[in-house]
Coordinates of C-alpha atoms in Angstrom, one line a residue:
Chain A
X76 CA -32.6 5.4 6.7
X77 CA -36.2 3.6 6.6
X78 CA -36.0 0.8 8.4
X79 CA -38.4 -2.1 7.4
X80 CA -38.4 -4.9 9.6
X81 CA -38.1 -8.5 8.1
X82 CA -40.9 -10.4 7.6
X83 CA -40.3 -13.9 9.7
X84 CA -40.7 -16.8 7.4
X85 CA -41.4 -20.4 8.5
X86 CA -37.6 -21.0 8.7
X87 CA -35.4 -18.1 9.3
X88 CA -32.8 -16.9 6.9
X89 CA -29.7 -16.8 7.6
X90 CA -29.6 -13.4 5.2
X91 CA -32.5 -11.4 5.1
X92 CA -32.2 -8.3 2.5
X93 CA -35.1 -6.0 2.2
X94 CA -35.6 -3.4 0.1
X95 CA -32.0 -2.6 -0.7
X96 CA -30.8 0.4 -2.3
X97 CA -27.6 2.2 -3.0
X98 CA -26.3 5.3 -5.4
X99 CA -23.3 6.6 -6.3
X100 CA -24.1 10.0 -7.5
X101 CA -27.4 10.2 -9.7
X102 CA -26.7 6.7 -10.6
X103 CA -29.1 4.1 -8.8
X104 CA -26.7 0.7 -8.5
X105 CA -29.0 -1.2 -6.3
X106 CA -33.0 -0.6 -6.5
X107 CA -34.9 -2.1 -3.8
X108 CA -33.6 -5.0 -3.6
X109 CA -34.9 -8.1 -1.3
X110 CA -33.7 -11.6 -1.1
X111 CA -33.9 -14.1 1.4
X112 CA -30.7 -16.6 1.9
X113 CA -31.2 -19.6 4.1
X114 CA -28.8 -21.5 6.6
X115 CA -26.7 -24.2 3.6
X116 CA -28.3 -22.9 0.8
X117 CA -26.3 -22.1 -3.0
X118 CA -28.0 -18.7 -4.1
X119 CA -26.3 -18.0 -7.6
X120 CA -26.7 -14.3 -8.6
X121 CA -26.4 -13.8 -12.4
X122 CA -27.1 -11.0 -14.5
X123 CA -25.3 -8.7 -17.3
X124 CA -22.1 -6.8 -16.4
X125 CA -23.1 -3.8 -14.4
X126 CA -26.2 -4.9 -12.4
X127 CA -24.9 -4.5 -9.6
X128 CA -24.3 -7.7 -8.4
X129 CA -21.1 -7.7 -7.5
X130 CA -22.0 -4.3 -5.3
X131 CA -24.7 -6.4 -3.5
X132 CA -21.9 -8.5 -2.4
X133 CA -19.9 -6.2 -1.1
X134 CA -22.7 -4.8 0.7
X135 CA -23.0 -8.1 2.3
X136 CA -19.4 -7.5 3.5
X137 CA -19.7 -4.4 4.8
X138 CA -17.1 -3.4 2.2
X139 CA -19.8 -0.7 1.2
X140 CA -22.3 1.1 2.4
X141 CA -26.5 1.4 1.5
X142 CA -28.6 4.7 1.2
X143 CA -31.5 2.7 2.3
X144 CA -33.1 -1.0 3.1
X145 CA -32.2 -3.4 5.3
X146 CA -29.5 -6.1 5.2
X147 CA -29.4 -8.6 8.3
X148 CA -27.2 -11.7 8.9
X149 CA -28.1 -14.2 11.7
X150 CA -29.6 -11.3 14.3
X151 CA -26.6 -8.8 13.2
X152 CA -28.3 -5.5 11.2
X153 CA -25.1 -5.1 8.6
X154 CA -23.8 -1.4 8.0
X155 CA -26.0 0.3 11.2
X156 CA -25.7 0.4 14.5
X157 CA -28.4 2.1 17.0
X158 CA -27.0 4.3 18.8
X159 CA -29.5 6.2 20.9
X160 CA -32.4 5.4 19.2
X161 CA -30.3 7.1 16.4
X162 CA -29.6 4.5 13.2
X163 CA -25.8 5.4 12.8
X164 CA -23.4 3.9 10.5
X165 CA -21.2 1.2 11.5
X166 CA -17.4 2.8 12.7
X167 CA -14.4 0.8 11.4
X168 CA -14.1 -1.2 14.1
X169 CA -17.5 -2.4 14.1
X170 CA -17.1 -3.5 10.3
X171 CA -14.3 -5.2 10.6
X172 CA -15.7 -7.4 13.2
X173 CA -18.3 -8.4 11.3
X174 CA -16.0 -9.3 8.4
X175 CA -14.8 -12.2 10.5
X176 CA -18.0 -13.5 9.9
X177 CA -18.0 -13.4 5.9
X178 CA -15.8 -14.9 3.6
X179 CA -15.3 -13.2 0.3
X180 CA -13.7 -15.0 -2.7
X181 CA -12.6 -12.2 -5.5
X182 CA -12.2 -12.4 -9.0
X183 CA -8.7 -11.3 -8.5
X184 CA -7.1 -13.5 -6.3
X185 CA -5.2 -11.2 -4.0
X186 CA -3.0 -14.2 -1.8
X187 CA -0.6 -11.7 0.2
X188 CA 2.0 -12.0 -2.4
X189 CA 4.6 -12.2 0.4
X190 CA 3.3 -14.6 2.5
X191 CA 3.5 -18.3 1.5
X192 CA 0.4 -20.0 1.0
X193 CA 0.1 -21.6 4.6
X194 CA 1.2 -18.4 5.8
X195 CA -1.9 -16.7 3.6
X196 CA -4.1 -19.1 5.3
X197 CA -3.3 -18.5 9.0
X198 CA -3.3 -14.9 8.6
X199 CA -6.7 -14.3 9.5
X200 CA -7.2 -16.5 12.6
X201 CA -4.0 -15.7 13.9
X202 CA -4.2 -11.6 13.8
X203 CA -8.0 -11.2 13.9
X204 CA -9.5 -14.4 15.8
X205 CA -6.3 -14.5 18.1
X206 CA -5.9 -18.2 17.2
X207 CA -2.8 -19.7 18.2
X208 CA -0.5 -20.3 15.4
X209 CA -0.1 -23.9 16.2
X210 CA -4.0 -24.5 16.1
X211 CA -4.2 -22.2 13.3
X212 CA -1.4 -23.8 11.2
X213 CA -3.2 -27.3 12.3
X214 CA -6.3 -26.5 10.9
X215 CA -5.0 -24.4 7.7
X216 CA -3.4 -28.2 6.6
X217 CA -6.9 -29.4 6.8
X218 CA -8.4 -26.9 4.9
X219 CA -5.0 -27.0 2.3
X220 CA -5.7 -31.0 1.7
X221 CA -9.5 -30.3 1.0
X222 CA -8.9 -27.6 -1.6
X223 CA -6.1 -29.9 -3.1
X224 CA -3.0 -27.9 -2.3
X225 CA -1.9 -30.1 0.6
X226 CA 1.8 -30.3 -1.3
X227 CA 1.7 -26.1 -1.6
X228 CA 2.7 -25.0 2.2
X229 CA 5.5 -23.1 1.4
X230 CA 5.3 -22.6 -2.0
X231 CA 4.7 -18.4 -2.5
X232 CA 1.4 -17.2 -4.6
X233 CA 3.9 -16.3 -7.6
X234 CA 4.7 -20.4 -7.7
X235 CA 1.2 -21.3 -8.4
X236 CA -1.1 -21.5 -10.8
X237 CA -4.2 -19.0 -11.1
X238 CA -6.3 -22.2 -10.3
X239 CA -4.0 -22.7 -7.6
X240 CA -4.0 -19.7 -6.2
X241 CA -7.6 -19.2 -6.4
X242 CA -8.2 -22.5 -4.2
X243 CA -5.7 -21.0 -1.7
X244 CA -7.6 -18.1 -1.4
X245 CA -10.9 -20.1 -1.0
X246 CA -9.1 -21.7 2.1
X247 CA -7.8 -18.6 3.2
X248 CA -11.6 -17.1 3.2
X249 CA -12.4 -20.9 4.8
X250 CA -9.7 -20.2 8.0
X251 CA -12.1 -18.1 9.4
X252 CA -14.7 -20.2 9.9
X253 CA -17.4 -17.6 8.2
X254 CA -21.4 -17.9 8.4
X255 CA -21.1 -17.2 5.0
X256 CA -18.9 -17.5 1.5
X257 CA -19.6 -14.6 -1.0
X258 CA -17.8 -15.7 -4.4
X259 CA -17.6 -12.7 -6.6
X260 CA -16.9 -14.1 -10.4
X261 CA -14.3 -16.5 -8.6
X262 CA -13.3 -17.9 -11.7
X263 CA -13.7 -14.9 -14.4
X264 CA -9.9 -14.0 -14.9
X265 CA -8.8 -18.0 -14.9
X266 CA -7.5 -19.5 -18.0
X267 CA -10.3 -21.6 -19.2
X268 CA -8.5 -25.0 -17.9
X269 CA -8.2 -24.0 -14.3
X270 CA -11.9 -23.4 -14.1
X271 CA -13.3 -26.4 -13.3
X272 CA -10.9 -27.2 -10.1
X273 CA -12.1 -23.9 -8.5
X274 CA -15.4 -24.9 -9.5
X275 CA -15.2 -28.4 -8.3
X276 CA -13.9 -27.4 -4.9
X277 CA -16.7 -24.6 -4.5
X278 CA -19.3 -27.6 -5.6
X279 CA -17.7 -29.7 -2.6
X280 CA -18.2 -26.7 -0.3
X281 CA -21.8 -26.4 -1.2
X282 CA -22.0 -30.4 -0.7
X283 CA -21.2 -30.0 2.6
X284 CA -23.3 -27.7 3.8
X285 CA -21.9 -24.0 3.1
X286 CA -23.9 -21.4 2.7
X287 CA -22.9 -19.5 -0.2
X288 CA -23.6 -16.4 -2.2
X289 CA -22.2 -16.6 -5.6
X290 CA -22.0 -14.4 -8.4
X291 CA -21.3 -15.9 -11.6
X292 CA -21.4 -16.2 -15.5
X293 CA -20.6 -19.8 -15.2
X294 CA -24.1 -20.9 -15.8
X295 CA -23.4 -24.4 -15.8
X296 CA -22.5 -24.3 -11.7
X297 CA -25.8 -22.6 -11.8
X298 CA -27.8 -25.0 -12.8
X299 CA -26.1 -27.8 -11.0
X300 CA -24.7 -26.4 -7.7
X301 CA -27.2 -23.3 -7.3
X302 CA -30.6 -24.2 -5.3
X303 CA -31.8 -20.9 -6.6
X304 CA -30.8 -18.5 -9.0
X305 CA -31.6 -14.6 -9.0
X306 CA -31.4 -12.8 -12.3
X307 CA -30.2 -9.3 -11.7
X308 CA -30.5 -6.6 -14.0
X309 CA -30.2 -2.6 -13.5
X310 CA -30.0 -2.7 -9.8
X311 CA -32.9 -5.0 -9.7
X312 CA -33.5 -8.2 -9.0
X313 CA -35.9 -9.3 -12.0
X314 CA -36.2 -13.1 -11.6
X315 CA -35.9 -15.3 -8.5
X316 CA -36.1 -19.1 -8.5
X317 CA -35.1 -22.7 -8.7
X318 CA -32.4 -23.0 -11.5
X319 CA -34.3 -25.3 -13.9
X320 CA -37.5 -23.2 -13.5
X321 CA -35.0 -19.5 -14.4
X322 CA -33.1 -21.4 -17.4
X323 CA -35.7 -23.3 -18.4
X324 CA -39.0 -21.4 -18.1
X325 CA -37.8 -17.7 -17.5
X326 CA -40.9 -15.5 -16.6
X327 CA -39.2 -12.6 -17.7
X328 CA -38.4 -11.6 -21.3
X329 CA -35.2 -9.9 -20.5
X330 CA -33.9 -13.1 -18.8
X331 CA -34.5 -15.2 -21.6
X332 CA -32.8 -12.2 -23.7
X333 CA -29.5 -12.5 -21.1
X334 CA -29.6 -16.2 -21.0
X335 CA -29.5 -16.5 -25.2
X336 CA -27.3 -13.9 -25.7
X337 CA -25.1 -15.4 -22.7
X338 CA -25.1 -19.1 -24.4
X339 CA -24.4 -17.4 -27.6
X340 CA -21.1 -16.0 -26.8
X341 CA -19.9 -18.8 -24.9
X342 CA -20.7 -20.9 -28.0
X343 CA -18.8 -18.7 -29.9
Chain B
X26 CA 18.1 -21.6 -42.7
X27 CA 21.1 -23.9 -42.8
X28 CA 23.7 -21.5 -42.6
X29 CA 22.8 -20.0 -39.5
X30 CA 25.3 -21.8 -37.1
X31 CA 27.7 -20.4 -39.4
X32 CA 26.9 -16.6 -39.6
X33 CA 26.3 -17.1 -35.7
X34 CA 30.0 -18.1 -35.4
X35 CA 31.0 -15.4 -37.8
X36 CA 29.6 -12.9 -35.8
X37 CA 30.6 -14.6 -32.3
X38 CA 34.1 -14.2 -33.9
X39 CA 33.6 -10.6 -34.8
X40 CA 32.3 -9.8 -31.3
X41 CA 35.2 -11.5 -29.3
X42 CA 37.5 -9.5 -31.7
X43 CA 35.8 -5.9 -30.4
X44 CA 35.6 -7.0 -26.9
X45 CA 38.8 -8.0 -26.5
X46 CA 40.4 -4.5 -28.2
X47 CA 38.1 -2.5 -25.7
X48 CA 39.3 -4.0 -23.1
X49 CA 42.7 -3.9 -24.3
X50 CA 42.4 0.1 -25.0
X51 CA 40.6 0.3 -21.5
X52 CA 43.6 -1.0 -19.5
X53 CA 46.0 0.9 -21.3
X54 CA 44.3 4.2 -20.3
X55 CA 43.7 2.9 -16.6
X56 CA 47.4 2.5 -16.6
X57 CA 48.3 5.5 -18.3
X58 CA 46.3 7.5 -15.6
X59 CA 47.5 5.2 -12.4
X60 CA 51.0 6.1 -13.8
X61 CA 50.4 9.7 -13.8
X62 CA 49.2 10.0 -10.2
X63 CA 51.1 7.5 -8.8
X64 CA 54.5 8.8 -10.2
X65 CA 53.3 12.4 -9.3
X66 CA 55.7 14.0 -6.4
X67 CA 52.2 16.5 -4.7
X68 CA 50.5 13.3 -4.4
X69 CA 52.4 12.3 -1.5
X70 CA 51.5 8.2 -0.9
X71 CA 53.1 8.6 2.6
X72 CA 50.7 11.5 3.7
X73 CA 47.5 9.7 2.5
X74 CA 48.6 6.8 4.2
X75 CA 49.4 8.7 7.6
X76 CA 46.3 10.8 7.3
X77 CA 43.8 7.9 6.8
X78 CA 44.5 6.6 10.2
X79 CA 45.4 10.1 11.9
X80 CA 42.9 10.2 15.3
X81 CA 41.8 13.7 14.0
X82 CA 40.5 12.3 10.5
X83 CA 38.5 9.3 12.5
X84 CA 37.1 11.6 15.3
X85 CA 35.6 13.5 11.9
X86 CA 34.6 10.2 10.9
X87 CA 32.7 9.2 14.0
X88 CA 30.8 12.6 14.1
X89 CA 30.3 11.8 10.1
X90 CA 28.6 8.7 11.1
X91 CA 26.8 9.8 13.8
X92 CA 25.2 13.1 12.2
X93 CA 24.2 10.6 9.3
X94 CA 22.5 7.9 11.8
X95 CA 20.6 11.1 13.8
X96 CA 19.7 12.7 10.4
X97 CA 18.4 9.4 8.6
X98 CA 16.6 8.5 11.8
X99 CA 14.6 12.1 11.9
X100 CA 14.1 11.9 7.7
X101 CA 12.8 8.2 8.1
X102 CA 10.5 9.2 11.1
X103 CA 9.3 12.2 9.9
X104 CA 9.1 10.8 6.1
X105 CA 6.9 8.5 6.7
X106 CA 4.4 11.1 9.0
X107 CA 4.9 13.5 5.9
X108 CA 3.8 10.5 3.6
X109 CA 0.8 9.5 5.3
X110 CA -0.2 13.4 5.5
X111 CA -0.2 13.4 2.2
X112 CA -2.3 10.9 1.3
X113 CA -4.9 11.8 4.3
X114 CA -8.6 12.2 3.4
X115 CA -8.5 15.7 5.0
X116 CA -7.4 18.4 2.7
X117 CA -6.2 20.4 5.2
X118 CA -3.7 17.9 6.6
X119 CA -2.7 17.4 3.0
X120 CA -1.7 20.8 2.3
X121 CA 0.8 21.3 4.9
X122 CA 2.1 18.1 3.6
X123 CA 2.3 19.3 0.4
X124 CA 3.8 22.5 1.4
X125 CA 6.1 20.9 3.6
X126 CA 7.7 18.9 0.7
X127 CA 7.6 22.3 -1.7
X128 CA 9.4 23.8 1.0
X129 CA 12.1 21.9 2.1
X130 CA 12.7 20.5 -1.4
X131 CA 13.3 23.9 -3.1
X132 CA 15.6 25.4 -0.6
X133 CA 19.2 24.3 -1.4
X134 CA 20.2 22.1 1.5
X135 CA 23.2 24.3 2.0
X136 CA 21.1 27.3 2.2
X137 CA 19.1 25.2 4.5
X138 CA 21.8 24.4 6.7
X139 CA 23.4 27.9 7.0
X140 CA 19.5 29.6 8.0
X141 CA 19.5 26.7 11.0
X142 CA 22.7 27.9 11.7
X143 CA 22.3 31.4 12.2
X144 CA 18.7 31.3 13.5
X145 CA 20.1 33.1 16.8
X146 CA 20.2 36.4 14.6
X147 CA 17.0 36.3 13.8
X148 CA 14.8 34.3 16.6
X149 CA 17.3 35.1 20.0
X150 CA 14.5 33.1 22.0
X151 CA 12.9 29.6 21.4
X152 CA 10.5 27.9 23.4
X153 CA 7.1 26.9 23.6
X154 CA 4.5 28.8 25.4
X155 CA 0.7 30.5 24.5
X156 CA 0.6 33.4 22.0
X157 CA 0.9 36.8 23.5
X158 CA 1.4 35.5 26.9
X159 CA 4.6 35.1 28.8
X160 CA 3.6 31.6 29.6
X161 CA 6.1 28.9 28.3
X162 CA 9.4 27.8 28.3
X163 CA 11.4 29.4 26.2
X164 CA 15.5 29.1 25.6
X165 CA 18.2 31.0 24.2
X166 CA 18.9 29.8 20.3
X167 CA 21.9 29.7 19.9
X168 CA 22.3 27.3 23.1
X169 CA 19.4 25.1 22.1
X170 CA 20.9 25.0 18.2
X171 CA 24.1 24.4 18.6
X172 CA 26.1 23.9 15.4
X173 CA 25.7 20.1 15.7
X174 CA 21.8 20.3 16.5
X175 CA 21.2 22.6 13.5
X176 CA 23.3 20.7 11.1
X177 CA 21.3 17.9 12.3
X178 CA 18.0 19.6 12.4
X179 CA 18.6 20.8 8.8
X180 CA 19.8 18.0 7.4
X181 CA 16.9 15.6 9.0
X182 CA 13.8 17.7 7.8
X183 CA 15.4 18.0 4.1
X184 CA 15.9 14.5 4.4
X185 CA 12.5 13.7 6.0
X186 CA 10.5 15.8 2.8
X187 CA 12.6 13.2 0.2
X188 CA 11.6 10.2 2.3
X189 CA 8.4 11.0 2.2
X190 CA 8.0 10.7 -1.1
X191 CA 9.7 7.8 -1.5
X192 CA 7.7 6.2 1.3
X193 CA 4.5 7.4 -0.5
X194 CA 5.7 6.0 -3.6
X195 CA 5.9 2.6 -2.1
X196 CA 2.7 3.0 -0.5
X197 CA 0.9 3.8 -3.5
X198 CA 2.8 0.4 -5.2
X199 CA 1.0 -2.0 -3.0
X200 CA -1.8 -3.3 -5.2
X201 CA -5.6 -2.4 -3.6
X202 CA -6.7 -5.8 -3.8
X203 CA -3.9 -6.8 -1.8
X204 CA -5.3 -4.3 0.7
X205 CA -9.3 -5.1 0.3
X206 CA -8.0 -9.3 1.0
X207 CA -7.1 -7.8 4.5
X208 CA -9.7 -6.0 5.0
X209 CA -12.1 -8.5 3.9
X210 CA -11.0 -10.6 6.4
X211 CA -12.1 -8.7 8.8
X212 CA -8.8 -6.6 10.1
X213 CA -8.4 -3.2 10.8
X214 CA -7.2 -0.5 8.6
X215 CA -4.4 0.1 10.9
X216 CA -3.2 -4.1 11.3
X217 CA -4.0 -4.0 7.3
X218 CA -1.1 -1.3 7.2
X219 CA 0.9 -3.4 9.4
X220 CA 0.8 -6.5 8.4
X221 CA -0.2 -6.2 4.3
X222 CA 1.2 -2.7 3.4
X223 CA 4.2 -2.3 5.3
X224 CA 6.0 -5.5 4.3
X225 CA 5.2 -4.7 0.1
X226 CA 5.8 -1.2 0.3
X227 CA 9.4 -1.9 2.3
X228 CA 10.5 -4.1 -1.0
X229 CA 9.7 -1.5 -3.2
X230 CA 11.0 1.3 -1.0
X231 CA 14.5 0.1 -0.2
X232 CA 16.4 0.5 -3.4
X233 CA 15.6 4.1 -3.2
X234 CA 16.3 4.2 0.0
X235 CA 19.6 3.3 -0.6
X236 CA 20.5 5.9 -3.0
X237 CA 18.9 8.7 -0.5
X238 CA 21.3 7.6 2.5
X239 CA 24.4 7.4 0.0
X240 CA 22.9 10.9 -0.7
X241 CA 22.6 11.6 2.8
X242 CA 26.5 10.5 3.8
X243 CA 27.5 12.8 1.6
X244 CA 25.6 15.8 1.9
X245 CA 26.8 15.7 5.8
X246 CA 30.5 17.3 4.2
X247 CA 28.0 20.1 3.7
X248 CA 27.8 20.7 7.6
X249 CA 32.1 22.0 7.8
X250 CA 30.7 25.5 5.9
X251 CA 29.8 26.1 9.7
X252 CA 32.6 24.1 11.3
X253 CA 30.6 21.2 12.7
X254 CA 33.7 18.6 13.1
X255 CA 32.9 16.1 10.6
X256 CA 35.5 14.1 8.6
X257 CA 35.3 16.8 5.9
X258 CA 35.8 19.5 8.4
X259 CA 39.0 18.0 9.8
X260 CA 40.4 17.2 6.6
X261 CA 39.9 21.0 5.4
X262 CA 41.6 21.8 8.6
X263 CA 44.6 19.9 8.2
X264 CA 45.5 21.1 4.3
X265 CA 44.5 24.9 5.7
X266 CA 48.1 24.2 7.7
X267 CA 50.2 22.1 5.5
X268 CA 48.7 22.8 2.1
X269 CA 48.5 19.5 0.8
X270 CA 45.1 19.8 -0.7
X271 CA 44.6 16.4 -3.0
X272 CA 46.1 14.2 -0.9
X273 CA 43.8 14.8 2.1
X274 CA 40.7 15.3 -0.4
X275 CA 41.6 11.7 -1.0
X276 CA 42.1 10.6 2.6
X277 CA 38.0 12.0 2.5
X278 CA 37.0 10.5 -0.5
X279 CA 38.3 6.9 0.9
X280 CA 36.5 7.0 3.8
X281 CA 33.5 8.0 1.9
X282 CA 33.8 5.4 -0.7
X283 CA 34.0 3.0 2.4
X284 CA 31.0 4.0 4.3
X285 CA 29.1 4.1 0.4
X286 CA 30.1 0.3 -0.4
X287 CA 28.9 0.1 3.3
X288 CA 25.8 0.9 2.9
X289 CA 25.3 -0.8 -0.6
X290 CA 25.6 -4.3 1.0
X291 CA 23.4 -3.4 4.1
X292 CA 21.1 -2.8 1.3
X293 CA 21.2 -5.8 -0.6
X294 CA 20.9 -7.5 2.9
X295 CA 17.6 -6.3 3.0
X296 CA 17.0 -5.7 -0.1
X297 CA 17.1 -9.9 0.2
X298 CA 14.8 -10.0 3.6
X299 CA 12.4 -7.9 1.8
X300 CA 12.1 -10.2 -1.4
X301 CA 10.3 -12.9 -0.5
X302 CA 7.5 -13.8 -3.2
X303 CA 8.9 -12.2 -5.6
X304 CA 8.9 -14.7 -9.0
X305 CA 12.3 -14.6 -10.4

């Protein structure tokens, strides 16, 4: 693996991603990708199905690996570990730790469909973090009454709504007290009702201070909750930059192309 | 439209009619067949109710219960190593799982049972040592396997190549994503297993569960073809003297039926414990 070290900007990133890329077989899912995430911002990734954003999240996670690049989070180089002066991948243990620090929101929300939703959200700090269940439980009603299920304790996912279920998971990610929230089409498989609570409580995240990586076709939290918005397309990231100026004045033809033919079908 | 209520009663009428005429023709037979056996003189009421509680037929029934408890305990233990071995990553591991379950799953359990038995003829010595050395502990067969121990032994690895299946069916039921939430947040594979797979796959795994160990109880009348003293064993006995065949086949079958409705409500005990999120 080439190792490129990050350029230091003026203000340090809290994600610094350089020159990413990943195959699986002959197929190039991520090519060379770079992207810089700072401490609270709202980086929106959008792009056609199979651009490999929702790969570049996982990377994030450690849920996959990279053939080469970089990927860093605070001072923590993600998937390698130097061993020896030898770059080695990252053993099981070593990836699940880092997990801790990353919250990942899913398309399919996957509550523990045994647990009850309080018992969903205390899962992670009590068996990773080695919270005490009373702290944990203490903080999990907290985090229940900001996402608007403070009347759901015991209910069990199979009692809730998709909406519902999707905020529980948002909390659930949230119990950890993660560096980071990765949102992987969070609201794709929702009725189109429930979508704006999910959205509204990921807005109110970003309000206060979150830093969040979301991938998304809802364009409209884009534009109003993203601070910047990459256009992914073909493993590459083809357009980086405030929302207004990639909806309103894309540089690239084939963002316009995605953006019209996006709009269109939505309309439809 | 407006007739329906009607036609609805005309048919509710019609249905009652049939209903009630099946069950009508249903109890007659039931009592024509209860008359027969109970009226029969080689059924002998008085034996089956001696024999039921006879010390011989519940020392049978204590070694009934214990070789099922041994045998359930190796099949569960070494099911769920034979399930995990099959699903392994390493194809080696996975073939001596497969071949394990091709193996013990195509020779007939009796068959099984009766090679256990007689390993002394074949093997006189067993122990554990290095190859082509005389380094090792080795013992003579027939005193390690005693009849008991190789009822037991057959019995728990036939028993261990079904559960393994039916733990790796349950496995494979737990939904990924259900396994990727876990992992996502930052556990291990093994508390992921634990604490995500384990509980799931137990709700799915218990019903047949419950039909293997009904299987199980059963299959143990197997062992009195080499006169281990199980209840089936000791109930043979008994009719070899006095010839009253059916009546202590019944004494057998009652206790059997017992220890079978037994087992059905442990089951639904946790079949309940094991529910829990489940819409219904």
């Amino acid at each position: 693996m080439n190792y490129i070290p990050p350029q230091q900007p003026a203000v340090p990133a809290l994600i610094r991603i350089r020159n990413l890329t990943k195959n699986f077989g002959t197929n190039r899912v991520l090519d060379n990708v770079s992207l810089d995430i700072a401490q609270g911002e709202v980086r929106c990734i959008i792009g056609p199905s199979g651009s490999g954003k929702s790969t570049l999240l996982r990377c994030l996670n450690a849920l996959t690996g990279f053939d080469s690049g970089a990927l860093v989070l605070d001072d923590t180089r993600v998937g390698y570990a130097e061993r020896r002066g030898v770059l080695k991948p990252w053993t099981a243990r070593e990836a699940a730790s880092f997990r801790q620090r990353v919250g990942l929101v899913s398309q399919h929300v996957n509550l523990f469909s045994h647990r009850t939703v309080i018992e969903n959200v205390i899962e992670g700090p009590v068996q990773v973090l080695g919270t005490s269940k009373a702290v944990a439980i203490r903080a999990a009603t907290d985090l229940l009454a900001r996402v608007g299920l403070a009347d759901k304790h015991d209910s069990y996912p199979s009692q809730l709504s998709g909406g519902q279920q999707q905020r529980a998971a948002i909390a659930r990610a949230l119990a950890m007290e993660p560096r980071v929230m990765l949102f992987d089409e969070a609201t794709s498989a929702l009725d189109p009702e429930l979508v704006s609570e999910v959205l509204g409580v990921m807005q109110a995240l970003a309000s206060d201070g979150m830093t969040m990586v979301v991938v998304t076709h809802e364009m409209r939290f884009a534009q109003e909750a993203g601070d910047r918005v990459a256009v992914m397309d073909g493993g590459r990231i083809i357009e980086d930059g405030t929302a207004s100026e990639v909806f309103l004045r894309p540089r690239e033809p084939r963002t316009a192309q995605f953006l019209k033919d996006h709009f269109r079908t939505a309309a439809a | 439209m407006e007739n329906r209520p009607v036609q609805d009663a005309a048919i509710g009428a019609k249905r009652l009619v049939l209903d009630g005429s099946v069950w009508i023709a249903a109890l007659a037979l039931a009592l024509y067949v209860a008359w027969g056996v109970g009226t029969n003189s080689a059924m002998r009421w008085d034996s089956i109710a001696r024999f039921f509680t006879a010390p011989i037929i519940l020392q049978g029934l204590v070694t009934t219960i214990v070789i099922t408890f041994c045998a359930a305990l190796i099949g569960l233990v070494g099911g769920l190593v034979v399930a995990l071995m099959r699903m392994s990553p390493n194809p080696l591991i996975r073939t001596v799982a497969i071949g394990y379950l091709g193996l013990f799953r195509a020779v007939p359990l009796l068959v099984q049972i009766l090679i256990w038995y007689n390993l002394g003829t074949f093997l006189p010595q067993l122990g554990l040592g290095i190859p082509f050395t005389s380094i090792g502990v080795y013992g003579d067969t027939n005193a390690l396997l005693s009849p008991f121990v190789a009822c037991l032994v057959a019995l728990g690895l036939n028993q261990a190549a079904y559960m393994g299946e039916i733990i790796r069916g349950g496995i494979l039921s737990v939904q990924a994503g259900q396994v990727e939430a876990a992992i996502a947040l930052g556990m291990t594979k093994a508390k992921a297993f634990r604490r995500v797979v384990a509980p799931l796959a137990a709700k799915s795994i218990i019903p047949p569960l419950g039909n293997d160990m009904i299987n199980l109880l059963k299959a143990t009348s197997l062992v009195s073809v080499v006169g281990v003293g199980d209840l089936m064993t000791r109930a043979q006995g008994i009719y070899a003297s006095n010839y009253q065949v059916i009546p202590l086949l019944i004494v057998a079958s009652l206790w059997y039926l017992a220890l079978t409705v037994l087992f059905t409500l442990v089951q639904a005990v946790l079949e309940r414990r094991f529910s829990a999120g489940v819409a219904r």
